[in-house]
Amino acid sequence: MASVIVKEASRAPATLILAVIKGQVGGTYSSSVEILSSLPSETYLAMTAAQGSNSSQTSLCKNCGHRLDSDETELEASRSKFSDTISNILNSNEPPPLDEIDSMRRCLSAHERAARNVEEEITRTKKYLQSLKAERRELEGYIKDQRAILNPIRRIPHELLSHIFSMCVEHAPMTHSTVFRNSLAADRIEWTLTHVCSQWRSVALALSSDFWSKAHIRLDSTSSRFGGHAMLLGLRLRRSSGKPLSIFIKRGNLDASSTEHSLLATLLLYNDQWSGLRVDLKSTELQTLLSAVKPPLPALGTLIFRHPKQDDPNPREEEVEESLCDIFRNAPSLRDVSLEHFRNPLKIPLPYHQLVSLSFAIAGNSFKISQLLSVLRLSERLERLYVGYHFIEEENPDDLGSVVRLPSLEAMEMYWDYVNTTIEEVYRGGNQLVNWLILPELNNFWDEGDGATAGSVSLDCIASLHERSGRALTGLRITVSDTDEEIARSLKGHAALTSLGIVKVGGSFTKQIFEALKIREEESERLLPKLEELTLQGSMAFDAVSLVEMVESRWQLSETGFSEVSCPSRLELDCDAKEIPTNIPYAFARFSEDCFKSLNWVFSA
């Protein structure tokens, strides 16, 4: 192209040649020099003049720095020309000079045209911006769809998806600590997973054992008549596919005069599948709702019946709404029963002869030790017994009847809250109850108070139970106010203990407890040689070095072949916000060494 221009340069228009020089048409700098050198002098002078006139017509905006054309330059000049005049006139009430009115009007018209042009440019720019945003939304939608299609979750096998879904629901059996979760709530995970896609729905519907076999319902007056809630509950129960059901019935704003309820009626259609039942209702309400039907409950194995807790320990007789509730009298498979906050559990007739686990958390103070013993005489198959109450010693021992023997009982737990009774009364009542028991298979015994006072049974009474039953305890948890020396002396008769928990009130643990538990090779009489788990709770006034030495003494003998000495596997200290041991960092440092890696060491202040 450059050679062509050189040959024809004498006839080329000046504007074209100038464009070549500026690089707007192909060519290089050297080519441009050749062109200029070959131009006639008159042509070169014309080009130079044209370029000068063009450069004089362009300028830069003082605000943004962009190149202004001639019209924009004129507008800028006119604004500058009249700016001082306009400012002075605006600050007064004077008219503009007569000789400048026409010029100012022309300037105004020019600026109005410029404003309209800017507005049109803004409109075009907005439309272009909107088109760009629409294009961006389209691209983002495409990207989202593509990512969803390529998501690895679409390739998860049904078996793995089924396992994941099953982990979304609670697998623990029904207990007194089970948290109520309304099964009819729309945000429950079971309903949500069935509305994601057809694949997830089919996987969720195929799960029946734990996914659909738990039904937690609240009995409200609003749902007493048959409607959507009852239909939803029926759908859930049908999806259980005949598997055992775990039922939780909770009282809502139920009308006291209700004799029927749609949700309960729906549940009763599947009563042959009930395996676990928790009821948080008054006994009068449950009896009223079920007495007309009295379901056979052939598969019911676990019952937790909680009466609404009453704050007044001594209400008037007419305020105690505990009428006879015989719904569960003939449940053939019932084995595990927990009655909570009842003043008289005997008003709930049960097949005691077949129970293996019984828990009484009794309210008030009218229930007698003799009444509890009469229940235990019917419960010869019991393996676990929990009693939460503040029994008062009965003055006439003849009212207690004969000693109660529970040949299968392996674990017994007693809890005392000292409501409306003195510590001395509870202490005497607890000892009286334990002294009337023979437990030949007892392995674990727990006696816990309210954390502020001692337990209900003396250490001597526990030792007497052990001697009378002829069975060595392997697990013991006690709440005491005895000194460490007294505790150590009482523990000498429990050589088979593997787990020991001591809650101390009214005093502190001292170095003496660890000196007593330290194992020495030269000593033939050793305290608790089989001990593997030790839990201490309360104030601790000792040096942690003595604790470490006790653990080391047992560890060393066990490692050197003394089979009668066990290695500690768990050690827990709970200072209960009281005095903590000195040198506790030393214990942390020692127990973090490799030789103690199998020791579960827990400390809380």
Coordinates of C-alpha atoms in Angstrom, one line a residue:
M1 CA 0.0 0.0 0.0
A2 CA 2.9 2.4 0.9
S3 CA 4.5 1.9 -2.6
V4 CA 1.2 2.7 -4.3
I5 CA 0.8 5.9 -2.3
V6 CA 4.3 7.0 -3.1
K7 CA 3.8 6.5 -6.8
E8 CA 0.5 8.4 -6.7
A9 CA 1.3 10.9 -4.0
S10 CA 1.3 13.8 -6.4
R11 CA -2.3 13.2 -7.2
A12 CA -3.6 11.9 -3.7
P13 CA -5.9 14.0 -1.6
A14 CA -4.3 15.7 1.3
T15 CA -6.7 14.1 3.8
L16 CA -5.8 10.6 2.6
I17 CA -2.1 11.2 2.9
L18 CA -2.6 12.7 6.3
A19 CA -4.6 9.6 7.4
V20 CA -1.7 7.4 6.3
I21 CA 0.7 9.5 8.3
K22 CA -1.5 9.2 11.4
G23 CA -1.6 5.5 11.0
Q24 CA -5.3 5.3 10.1
V25 CA -4.5 3.6 6.9
G26 CA -1.9 0.8 6.6
G27 CA 1.7 1.6 6.5
T28 CA 4.7 2.3 8.7
Y29 CA 6.5 5.3 9.9
S30 CA 9.3 4.9 7.3
S31 CA 6.7 4.7 4.6
S32 CA 5.1 7.9 5.8
V33 CA 8.5 9.7 5.6
E34 CA 8.9 8.5 2.1
I35 CA 5.4 9.8 1.2
L36 CA 6.2 13.2 2.7
S37 CA 9.5 13.5 0.9
S38 CA 7.9 12.8 -2.4
L39 CA 5.1 15.3 -2.1
P40 CA 5.1 18.6 -4.0
S41 CA 5.8 21.6 -1.8
E42 CA 2.3 23.1 -2.3
T43 CA 0.6 19.9 -1.3
Y44 CA 2.7 19.5 1.8
L45 CA 2.0 23.1 2.8
A46 CA -1.8 22.5 2.3
M47 CA -1.6 19.4 4.5
T48 CA 0.2 21.2 7.2
A49 CA -2.4 24.0 7.2
A50 CA -5.2 21.5 7.3
Q51 CA -3.7 19.7 10.2
G52 CA -3.1 22.9 12.1
S53 CA -6.7 24.0 11.5
N54 CA -8.0 20.6 12.8
S55 CA -5.8 20.7 15.9
S56 CA -7.0 24.1 16.7
Q57 CA -10.6 22.9 16.6
T58 CA -10.1 20.2 19.2
S59 CA -9.6 20.6 23.0
L60 CA -9.9 18.6 26.2
C61 CA -12.7 18.8 28.8
K62 CA -11.4 20.4 32.0
N63 CA -13.6 18.0 34.1
C64 CA -13.2 14.6 32.6
G65 CA -10.3 15.1 30.1
H66 CA -12.1 13.7 27.0
R67 CA -11.6 15.3 23.6
L68 CA -14.2 17.8 22.7
D69 CA -15.5 18.5 19.2
S70 CA -16.1 22.0 17.9
D71 CA -19.7 22.2 19.1
E72 CA -18.8 21.0 22.6
T73 CA -15.9 23.5 22.6
E74 CA -18.2 26.4 21.8
L75 CA -20.6 25.3 24.6
E76 CA -17.7 25.2 27.0
A77 CA -16.5 28.6 25.9
S78 CA -20.0 30.1 26.2
R79 CA -20.4 28.8 29.7
S80 CA -17.1 30.2 30.7
K81 CA -17.9 33.5 29.1
F82 CA -21.2 34.0 30.9
S83 CA -20.4 32.3 34.2
D84 CA -19.3 35.4 36.0
T85 CA -22.2 37.4 34.6
I86 CA -24.7 34.8 35.6
S87 CA -23.2 34.4 39.1
N88 CA -23.3 38.2 39.8
I89 CA -26.9 38.6 38.5
L90 CA -28.2 35.5 40.5
N91 CA -26.9 37.2 43.7
S92 CA -28.9 40.3 43.0
N93 CA -32.2 41.3 41.4
E94 CA -30.7 43.0 38.4
P95 CA -31.5 42.1 34.8
P96 CA -28.8 41.0 32.4
P97 CA -27.1 43.6 30.2
L98 CA -29.1 44.5 27.1
D99 CA -26.2 43.9 24.7
E100 CA -25.7 40.3 26.0
I101 CA -29.3 39.2 26.0
D102 CA -29.3 37.8 22.5
S103 CA -26.0 36.0 23.0
M104 CA -27.2 34.6 26.3
R105 CA -30.4 33.4 24.6
R106 CA -28.4 31.7 21.8
C107 CA -26.2 30.1 24.5
L108 CA -29.3 28.9 26.3
S109 CA -30.8 27.3 23.2
A110 CA -27.5 25.6 22.5
H111 CA -27.4 24.2 26.0
E112 CA -31.0 23.0 25.8
R113 CA -30.2 21.1 22.6
A114 CA -27.1 19.7 24.3
A115 CA -29.2 18.6 27.3
R116 CA -31.7 16.9 25.0
N117 CA -28.9 15.1 23.2
V118 CA -27.4 13.9 26.5
E119 CA -30.9 12.7 27.6
E120 CA -31.2 10.7 24.4
E121 CA -27.8 9.3 25.0
I122 CA -28.7 8.3 28.5
T123 CA -31.9 6.6 27.2
R124 CA -29.9 4.7 24.6
T125 CA -27.3 3.7 27.3
K126 CA -30.0 2.5 29.7
K127 CA -31.5 0.3 27.0
Y128 CA -28.1 -1.1 26.2
L129 CA -27.5 -1.7 29.9
Q130 CA -30.8 -3.5 30.2
S131 CA -30.0 -5.7 27.3
L132 CA -26.6 -6.5 28.9
K133 CA -28.3 -7.4 32.2
A134 CA -30.9 -9.6 30.4
E135 CA -28.0 -11.3 28.6
R136 CA -26.2 -11.8 31.9
R137 CA -29.4 -13.3 33.5
E138 CA -29.7 -15.7 30.6
L139 CA -26.0 -16.7 31.0
E140 CA -26.3 -17.1 34.7
G141 CA -29.5 -19.3 34.3
Y142 CA -27.7 -21.4 31.8
I143 CA -24.7 -21.8 34.1
K144 CA -26.9 -22.7 37.1
D145 CA -28.8 -25.3 35.1
Q146 CA -25.5 -26.8 33.8
R147 CA -24.0 -27.0 37.3
A148 CA -27.2 -28.6 38.6
I149 CA -27.0 -31.2 35.8
L150 CA -23.4 -31.9 36.4
N151 CA -23.8 -32.0 40.3
P152 CA -22.3 -35.3 41.6
I153 CA -25.4 -35.8 43.9
R154 CA -27.3 -36.9 40.8
R155 CA -25.0 -39.9 40.5
I156 CA -25.3 -41.1 44.1
P157 CA -26.6 -44.7 44.2
H158 CA -29.9 -45.3 45.8
E159 CA -28.3 -47.4 48.5
L160 CA -26.0 -44.6 49.6
L161 CA -28.9 -42.0 49.4
S162 CA -31.0 -44.3 51.5
H163 CA -28.3 -44.5 54.1
I164 CA -27.9 -40.7 54.2
F165 CA -31.6 -40.2 54.6
S166 CA -31.8 -42.7 57.4
M167 CA -29.2 -40.6 59.3
C168 CA -31.4 -37.6 59.2
V169 CA -33.8 -39.0 61.8
E170 CA -33.3 -39.9 65.4
H171 CA -32.5 -43.6 66.0
A172 CA -32.4 -43.5 69.8
P173 CA -35.2 -45.4 71.6
M174 CA -37.9 -43.6 73.4
T175 CA -36.7 -42.3 76.8
H176 CA -37.8 -39.7 79.4
S177 CA -35.3 -37.3 77.8
T178 CA -36.7 -37.7 74.2
V179 CA -37.3 -34.2 72.7
F180 CA -40.7 -33.7 71.2
R181 CA -40.7 -33.0 67.4
N182 CA -44.1 -32.5 65.9
S183 CA -44.3 -35.1 63.1
L184 CA -47.1 -33.2 61.4
A185 CA -45.0 -30.0 60.9
A186 CA -44.5 -29.1 57.3
D187 CA -40.7 -28.5 57.8
R188 CA -40.0 -32.0 59.2
I189 CA -37.2 -33.6 57.2
E190 CA -39.3 -36.6 56.2
W191 CA -41.8 -34.4 54.4
T192 CA -39.1 -32.2 52.9
L193 CA -37.1 -35.0 51.3
T194 CA -40.2 -36.3 49.5
H195 CA -40.7 -33.0 47.7
V196 CA -37.2 -32.6 46.2
C197 CA -37.5 -34.8 43.1
S198 CA -39.0 -38.2 42.1
Q199 CA -35.7 -40.1 42.9
W200 CA -35.5 -38.7 46.4
R201 CA -39.2 -39.3 46.9
S202 CA -38.9 -42.9 45.9
V203 CA -35.9 -43.4 48.2
A204 CA -37.6 -41.7 51.2
L205 CA -40.8 -43.7 50.7
A206 CA -38.8 -46.9 50.7
L207 CA -37.5 -46.2 54.2
S208 CA -39.9 -47.3 56.9
S209 CA -38.1 -48.6 59.9
D210 CA -36.9 -45.3 61.5
F211 CA -38.0 -42.8 58.8
W212 CA -41.7 -43.1 59.1
S213 CA -42.1 -45.2 62.3
K214 CA -41.9 -42.3 64.8
A215 CA -45.1 -40.2 65.4
H216 CA -45.0 -37.2 67.7
I217 CA -48.4 -35.5 67.9
R218 CA -49.8 -32.7 70.0
L219 CA -53.4 -33.0 71.1
D220 CA -55.0 -29.6 70.5
S221 CA -58.6 -28.6 70.5
T222 CA -58.1 -27.2 66.9
S223 CA -57.3 -30.7 65.6
S224 CA -59.8 -32.7 67.6
R225 CA -62.1 -33.1 64.6
F226 CA -61.2 -35.2 61.6
G227 CA -59.3 -33.0 59.0
G228 CA -56.0 -32.4 57.4
H229 CA -53.8 -33.2 60.4
A230 CA -55.5 -36.6 60.9
M231 CA -55.1 -37.4 57.1
L232 CA -51.5 -36.4 57.2
L233 CA -50.9 -38.6 60.3
G234 CA -52.7 -41.5 58.6
L235 CA -50.4 -41.1 55.6
R236 CA -47.3 -41.2 57.8
L237 CA -48.5 -44.3 59.6
R238 CA -49.3 -46.1 56.3
R239 CA -45.8 -45.4 55.1
S240 CA -44.4 -47.2 58.2
S241 CA -45.3 -50.4 56.3
G242 CA -46.3 -52.4 59.4
K243 CA -43.0 -51.7 61.3
P244 CA -43.0 -51.1 65.1
L245 CA -44.1 -47.6 65.9
S246 CA -42.7 -45.2 68.5
I247 CA -45.4 -42.8 69.6
F248 CA -45.1 -39.5 71.6
I249 CA -48.4 -37.9 72.6
K250 CA -48.1 -34.4 74.1
R251 CA -50.8 -32.3 75.6
G252 CA -51.5 -29.0 73.8
N253 CA -54.5 -26.6 74.5
L254 CA -56.7 -29.6 74.9
D255 CA -60.3 -29.1 76.2
A256 CA -60.6 -30.8 79.5
S257 CA -64.1 -32.1 78.5
S258 CA -62.8 -33.8 75.3
T259 CA -63.9 -37.4 75.0
E260 CA -62.4 -38.1 71.6
H261 CA -59.7 -36.7 69.3
S262 CA -59.1 -37.3 65.6
L263 CA -55.3 -37.8 65.9
L264 CA -55.7 -40.3 68.8
A265 CA -58.4 -42.1 66.8
T266 CA -56.1 -42.4 63.8
L267 CA -53.2 -43.7 66.0
L268 CA -55.5 -46.3 67.5
L269 CA -56.0 -47.9 64.1
Y270 CA -52.4 -48.9 64.3
N271 CA -52.2 -49.8 68.0
D272 CA -51.0 -53.3 67.1
Q273 CA -47.7 -51.7 65.9
W274 CA -47.0 -49.5 69.0
S275 CA -43.7 -50.6 70.5
G276 CA -42.8 -47.5 72.4
L277 CA -45.2 -45.0 73.9
R278 CA -44.6 -41.7 75.7
V279 CA -47.7 -39.8 77.1
D280 CA -47.5 -36.3 78.5
L281 CA -51.1 -36.1 79.8
K282 CA -53.1 -36.2 83.0
S283 CA -54.2 -39.7 83.8
T284 CA -57.8 -38.5 83.8
E285 CA -57.5 -37.2 80.3
L286 CA -55.9 -40.4 78.9
Q287 CA -58.5 -42.5 80.7
T288 CA -61.3 -40.4 79.2
L289 CA -59.9 -40.5 75.7
L290 CA -59.2 -44.3 75.6
S291 CA -61.5 -45.9 78.1
A292 CA -64.2 -46.5 75.4
V293 CA -61.7 -48.4 73.2
K294 CA -59.1 -49.9 75.6
P295 CA -56.7 -50.9 72.9
P296 CA -55.0 -54.3 73.4
L297 CA -51.5 -52.9 72.6
P298 CA -50.1 -56.3 71.8
A299 CA -46.6 -55.1 70.9
L300 CA -46.1 -52.3 73.4
G301 CA -42.8 -52.8 75.2
T302 CA -41.9 -49.4 76.6
L303 CA -44.2 -46.9 78.4
I304 CA -43.3 -43.5 79.6
F305 CA -46.2 -41.8 81.3
R306 CA -45.6 -38.2 82.5
H307 CA -48.2 -36.4 84.6
P308 CA -48.0 -32.6 84.3
K309 CA -45.6 -31.4 87.0
Q310 CA -47.3 -29.8 90.0
D311 CA -45.5 -27.0 91.8
D312 CA -47.5 -27.3 95.1
P313 CA -46.1 -30.3 97.1
N314 CA -49.2 -30.5 99.2
P315 CA -52.3 -29.6 97.0
R316 CA -55.8 -30.0 98.2
E317 CA -57.3 -33.4 97.5
E318 CA -59.7 -32.0 94.9
E319 CA -56.8 -30.6 93.0
V320 CA -55.1 -33.9 92.6
E321 CA -56.5 -35.2 89.3
E322 CA -55.2 -38.7 89.4
S323 CA -58.0 -41.1 88.8
L324 CA -57.6 -44.8 87.9
C325 CA -56.1 -45.3 84.5
D326 CA -56.2 -49.0 83.6
I327 CA -55.4 -48.7 79.8
F328 CA -52.1 -50.6 80.2
R329 CA -53.2 -53.2 82.7
N330 CA -53.2 -56.1 80.2
A331 CA -50.4 -55.1 77.7
P332 CA -48.8 -58.5 77.1
S333 CA -45.4 -57.3 75.9
L334 CA -44.8 -54.4 78.4
R335 CA -41.3 -54.7 79.9
D336 CA -40.1 -51.1 80.5
V337 CA -42.2 -48.6 82.4
S338 CA -41.5 -45.1 83.7
L339 CA -44.1 -43.1 85.7
E340 CA -43.2 -39.5 86.4
H341 CA -44.7 -36.8 88.6
F342 CA -47.5 -39.0 89.9
R343 CA -48.4 -38.7 93.6
N344 CA -49.8 -42.3 93.7
P345 CA -48.4 -44.6 90.9
L346 CA -50.7 -47.3 92.1
K347 CA -53.5 -45.6 90.3
I348 CA -51.9 -46.8 87.1
P349 CA -52.4 -50.6 87.2
L350 CA -49.6 -52.3 85.3
P351 CA -48.5 -55.9 84.7
Y352 CA -45.7 -55.6 87.2
H353 CA -45.0 -59.4 87.2
Q354 CA -43.5 -59.1 83.6
L355 CA -41.6 -55.8 83.9
V356 CA -37.8 -55.8 83.7
S357 CA -37.3 -52.1 84.2
L358 CA -39.3 -49.8 86.5
S359 CA -38.8 -46.0 87.1
F360 CA -40.8 -44.1 89.7
A361 CA -40.3 -40.3 89.9
I362 CA -43.0 -39.6 92.6
A363 CA -44.5 -36.2 93.4
G364 CA -45.7 -35.1 96.8
N365 CA -45.0 -36.9 100.0
S366 CA -48.0 -39.1 100.6
F367 CA -46.7 -42.3 98.9
K368 CA -45.3 -44.6 101.5
I369 CA -42.3 -47.0 101.7
S370 CA -44.7 -49.8 102.4
Q371 CA -46.6 -49.1 99.1
L372 CA -43.4 -49.1 97.1
L373 CA -42.4 -52.4 98.7
S374 CA -45.8 -53.9 97.8
V375 CA -45.1 -53.0 94.1
L376 CA -41.7 -54.5 94.2
R377 CA -43.1 -57.8 95.6
L378 CA -45.0 -58.1 92.4
S379 CA -42.0 -57.3 90.2
E380 CA -39.8 -60.4 90.6
R381 CA -38.4 -60.1 87.1
L382 CA -37.0 -56.5 87.6
E383 CA -33.5 -56.0 86.3
R384 CA -33.3 -52.1 86.7
L385 CA -35.0 -49.9 89.3
Y386 CA -35.0 -46.1 89.5
V387 CA -36.7 -44.4 92.5
G388 CA -36.9 -40.6 92.7
Y389 CA -38.7 -39.5 95.9
H390 CA -38.2 -38.2 99.4
F391 CA -39.6 -41.1 101.5
I392 CA -40.2 -40.6 105.1
E393 CA -39.4 -43.4 107.6
E394 CA -42.4 -45.3 108.7
E395 CA -42.7 -45.5 112.4
N396 CA -44.1 -49.0 112.6
P397 CA -41.8 -51.5 110.8
D398 CA -44.6 -54.1 110.9
D399 CA -46.4 -52.0 108.2
L400 CA -43.5 -52.8 105.8
G401 CA -44.2 -56.5 105.7
S402 CA -41.6 -59.1 104.8
V403 CA -38.2 -58.4 103.2
V404 CA -38.4 -58.0 99.4
R405 CA -36.1 -60.2 97.3
L406 CA -35.5 -59.2 93.7
P407 CA -33.5 -62.1 92.3
S408 CA -32.8 -60.5 88.9
L409 CA -32.1 -56.8 89.8
E410 CA -28.8 -55.7 88.5
A411 CA -28.9 -51.9 88.8
M412 CA -30.6 -49.6 91.3
E413 CA -30.7 -45.8 91.3
M414 CA -32.1 -43.6 94.0
Y415 CA -32.5 -39.8 93.7
W416 CA -33.7 -37.5 96.5
D417 CA -34.7 -33.9 96.3
Y418 CA -35.7 -33.2 99.9
V419 CA -39.0 -31.4 99.0
N420 CA -41.0 -30.6 102.1
T421 CA -38.9 -32.9 104.2
T422 CA -35.7 -32.6 106.3
I423 CA -32.4 -34.3 105.4
E424 CA -32.6 -36.4 108.5
E425 CA -36.1 -37.7 107.5
V426 CA -34.9 -38.6 104.1
Y427 CA -31.8 -40.2 105.4
R428 CA -33.7 -42.5 107.8
G429 CA -36.3 -43.3 105.1
G430 CA -33.6 -44.2 102.5
N431 CA -31.9 -46.5 104.9
Q432 CA -35.2 -48.1 105.9
L433 CA -36.0 -48.8 102.2
V434 CA -32.6 -50.3 101.4
N435 CA -32.6 -52.4 104.6
W436 CA -35.8 -54.1 103.4
L437 CA -34.2 -55.3 100.1
I438 CA -32.2 -58.4 99.2
L439 CA -30.6 -58.1 95.7
P440 CA -28.5 -61.1 94.9
E441 CA -27.6 -60.0 91.4
L442 CA -27.0 -56.3 92.1
N443 CA -24.0 -54.9 90.2
N444 CA -24.5 -51.2 90.2
F445 CA -25.9 -48.9 92.9
W446 CA -26.4 -45.1 92.5
D447 CA -27.5 -42.8 95.4
E448 CA -27.6 -39.2 94.3
G449 CA -28.9 -36.1 96.2
D450 CA -29.8 -32.7 94.8
G451 CA -26.1 -31.7 94.6
A452 CA -26.2 -29.5 97.7
T453 CA -26.9 -32.2 100.4
A454 CA -25.7 -35.7 101.0
G455 CA -27.5 -38.7 99.6
S456 CA -30.2 -40.7 101.3
V457 CA -28.3 -43.9 102.2
S458 CA -25.3 -44.3 104.5
L459 CA -22.2 -46.1 103.4
D460 CA -22.7 -48.6 106.2
C461 CA -26.2 -49.3 104.9
I462 CA -24.8 -50.0 101.4
A463 CA -22.2 -52.3 102.9
S464 CA -25.0 -54.1 104.7
L465 CA -26.9 -54.5 101.5
H466 CA -23.8 -56.0 99.8
E467 CA -23.3 -58.4 102.7
R468 CA -26.9 -59.4 103.0
S469 CA -27.3 -60.0 99.2
G470 CA -24.0 -61.9 98.9
R471 CA -23.2 -60.0 95.7
A472 CA -20.1 -57.8 95.1
L473 CA -20.8 -54.4 93.5
T474 CA -18.9 -53.5 90.3
G475 CA -20.4 -50.0 90.0
L476 CA -21.1 -47.5 92.8
R477 CA -22.0 -43.8 92.8
I478 CA -22.7 -42.0 96.1
T479 CA -23.3 -38.5 97.4
V480 CA -21.7 -38.1 100.8
S481 CA -20.4 -35.6 103.3
D482 CA -18.0 -38.0 105.0
T483 CA -14.3 -37.4 105.3
D484 CA -11.9 -39.1 102.9
E485 CA -10.7 -41.4 105.7
E486 CA -14.3 -42.5 106.4
I487 CA -15.0 -43.0 102.6
A488 CA -11.8 -45.1 102.3
R489 CA -12.8 -47.2 105.3
S490 CA -16.3 -47.9 103.9
L491 CA -14.9 -48.9 100.5
K492 CA -12.7 -51.6 101.9
G493 CA -15.6 -54.1 101.5
H494 CA -16.0 -53.5 97.8
A495 CA -12.9 -55.0 96.3
A496 CA -14.7 -55.9 93.0
L497 CA -15.6 -52.3 92.2
T498 CA -14.6 -51.3 88.7
S499 CA -16.4 -47.9 88.5
L500 CA -16.7 -45.4 91.4
G501 CA -18.3 -42.0 91.5
I502 CA -18.3 -39.8 94.5
V503 CA -20.2 -36.5 94.9
K504 CA -18.9 -34.7 98.0
V505 CA -21.0 -32.0 99.7
G506 CA -20.0 -30.0 102.9
G507 CA -16.3 -30.7 102.5
S508 CA -13.4 -31.1 100.1
F509 CA -11.5 -34.0 98.6
T510 CA -8.0 -34.1 100.0
K511 CA -4.7 -35.9 99.4
Q512 CA -5.9 -38.8 101.7
I513 CA -8.3 -40.2 99.2
F514 CA -5.5 -40.7 96.7
E515 CA -3.1 -42.0 99.3
A516 CA -5.7 -44.6 100.2
L517 CA -6.2 -45.6 96.5
K518 CA -2.5 -45.8 95.8
I519 CA -1.3 -49.3 95.1
R520 CA 2.0 -50.4 96.7
E521 CA 3.6 -53.7 95.7
E522 CA 4.7 -54.6 99.2
E523 CA 1.2 -54.3 100.6
S524 CA -1.1 -57.3 100.6
E525 CA -4.3 -55.4 101.3
R526 CA -5.1 -53.0 98.4
L527 CA -8.1 -50.7 98.2
L528 CA -10.2 -51.2 95.0
P529 CA -7.6 -53.0 93.0
K530 CA -10.0 -53.6 90.0
L531 CA -10.9 -49.9 89.8
E532 CA -11.0 -48.7 86.1
E533 CA -13.2 -45.6 86.2
L534 CA -13.1 -42.9 88.9
T535 CA -15.3 -39.8 89.0
L536 CA -15.0 -37.1 91.7
Q537 CA -17.3 -34.1 92.0
G538 CA -17.0 -31.3 94.5
S539 CA -14.4 -29.1 96.1
M540 CA -10.8 -30.3 95.7
A541 CA -8.1 -29.3 98.2
F542 CA -5.1 -31.3 97.1
D543 CA -2.0 -31.2 95.0
A544 CA -2.5 -32.8 91.6
V545 CA 0.8 -34.6 92.0
S546 CA -0.9 -37.0 94.5
L547 CA -3.5 -37.8 91.8
V548 CA -0.8 -38.6 89.2
E549 CA 1.1 -40.7 91.7
M550 CA -2.0 -42.7 92.4
V551 CA -2.6 -43.4 88.7
E552 CA 1.1 -44.2 88.1
S553 CA 1.1 -46.7 91.0
R554 CA -1.7 -48.7 89.5
W555 CA -0.4 -48.4 86.0
Q556 CA 3.1 -49.7 86.9
L557 CA 1.8 -52.7 88.7
S558 CA -0.7 -53.6 86.0
E559 CA 2.0 -53.3 83.3
T560 CA 4.4 -55.5 85.3
G561 CA 2.1 -58.5 85.4
F562 CA -0.1 -58.0 88.5
S563 CA -3.3 -59.4 87.1
E564 CA -5.3 -58.5 90.2
V565 CA -4.6 -54.7 89.6
S566 CA -6.4 -53.0 86.7
C567 CA -5.2 -50.0 84.7
P568 CA -7.3 -46.9 85.1
S569 CA -9.2 -46.2 81.8
R570 CA -11.2 -43.1 82.8
L571 CA -10.5 -40.4 85.3
E572 CA -12.9 -37.4 85.7
L573 CA -12.6 -34.5 88.1
D574 CA -15.5 -32.0 88.3
C575 CA -14.8 -29.2 90.7
D576 CA -18.4 -27.9 90.4
A577 CA -17.3 -24.2 90.3
K578 CA -15.5 -24.7 93.7
E579 CA -11.9 -25.1 94.8
I580 CA -9.6 -26.7 92.2
P581 CA -6.5 -28.7 92.8
T582 CA -3.1 -27.1 92.8
N583 CA -0.5 -28.0 90.1
I584 CA -3.3 -29.1 87.7
P585 CA -1.0 -28.3 84.7
Y586 CA 1.3 -31.0 85.9
A587 CA -1.5 -33.6 85.7
F588 CA -2.3 -32.4 82.1
A589 CA 1.4 -32.7 81.1
R590 CA 1.8 -36.2 82.6
F591 CA -1.5 -37.6 81.3
S592 CA -0.6 -36.4 77.8
E593 CA 2.4 -38.6 77.6
D594 CA 2.4 -41.7 75.4
C595 CA 2.3 -44.1 78.4
F596 CA -1.1 -42.7 79.3
K597 CA -2.6 -42.6 75.8
S598 CA -5.3 -45.1 76.7
L599 CA -6.5 -43.0 79.7
N600 CA -9.6 -40.9 79.2
W601 CA -8.8 -37.9 81.4
V602 CA -11.5 -35.2 81.9
F603 CA -11.2 -32.1 84.1
S604 CA -13.8 -29.4 84.5
A605 CA -13.7 -26.4 86.8

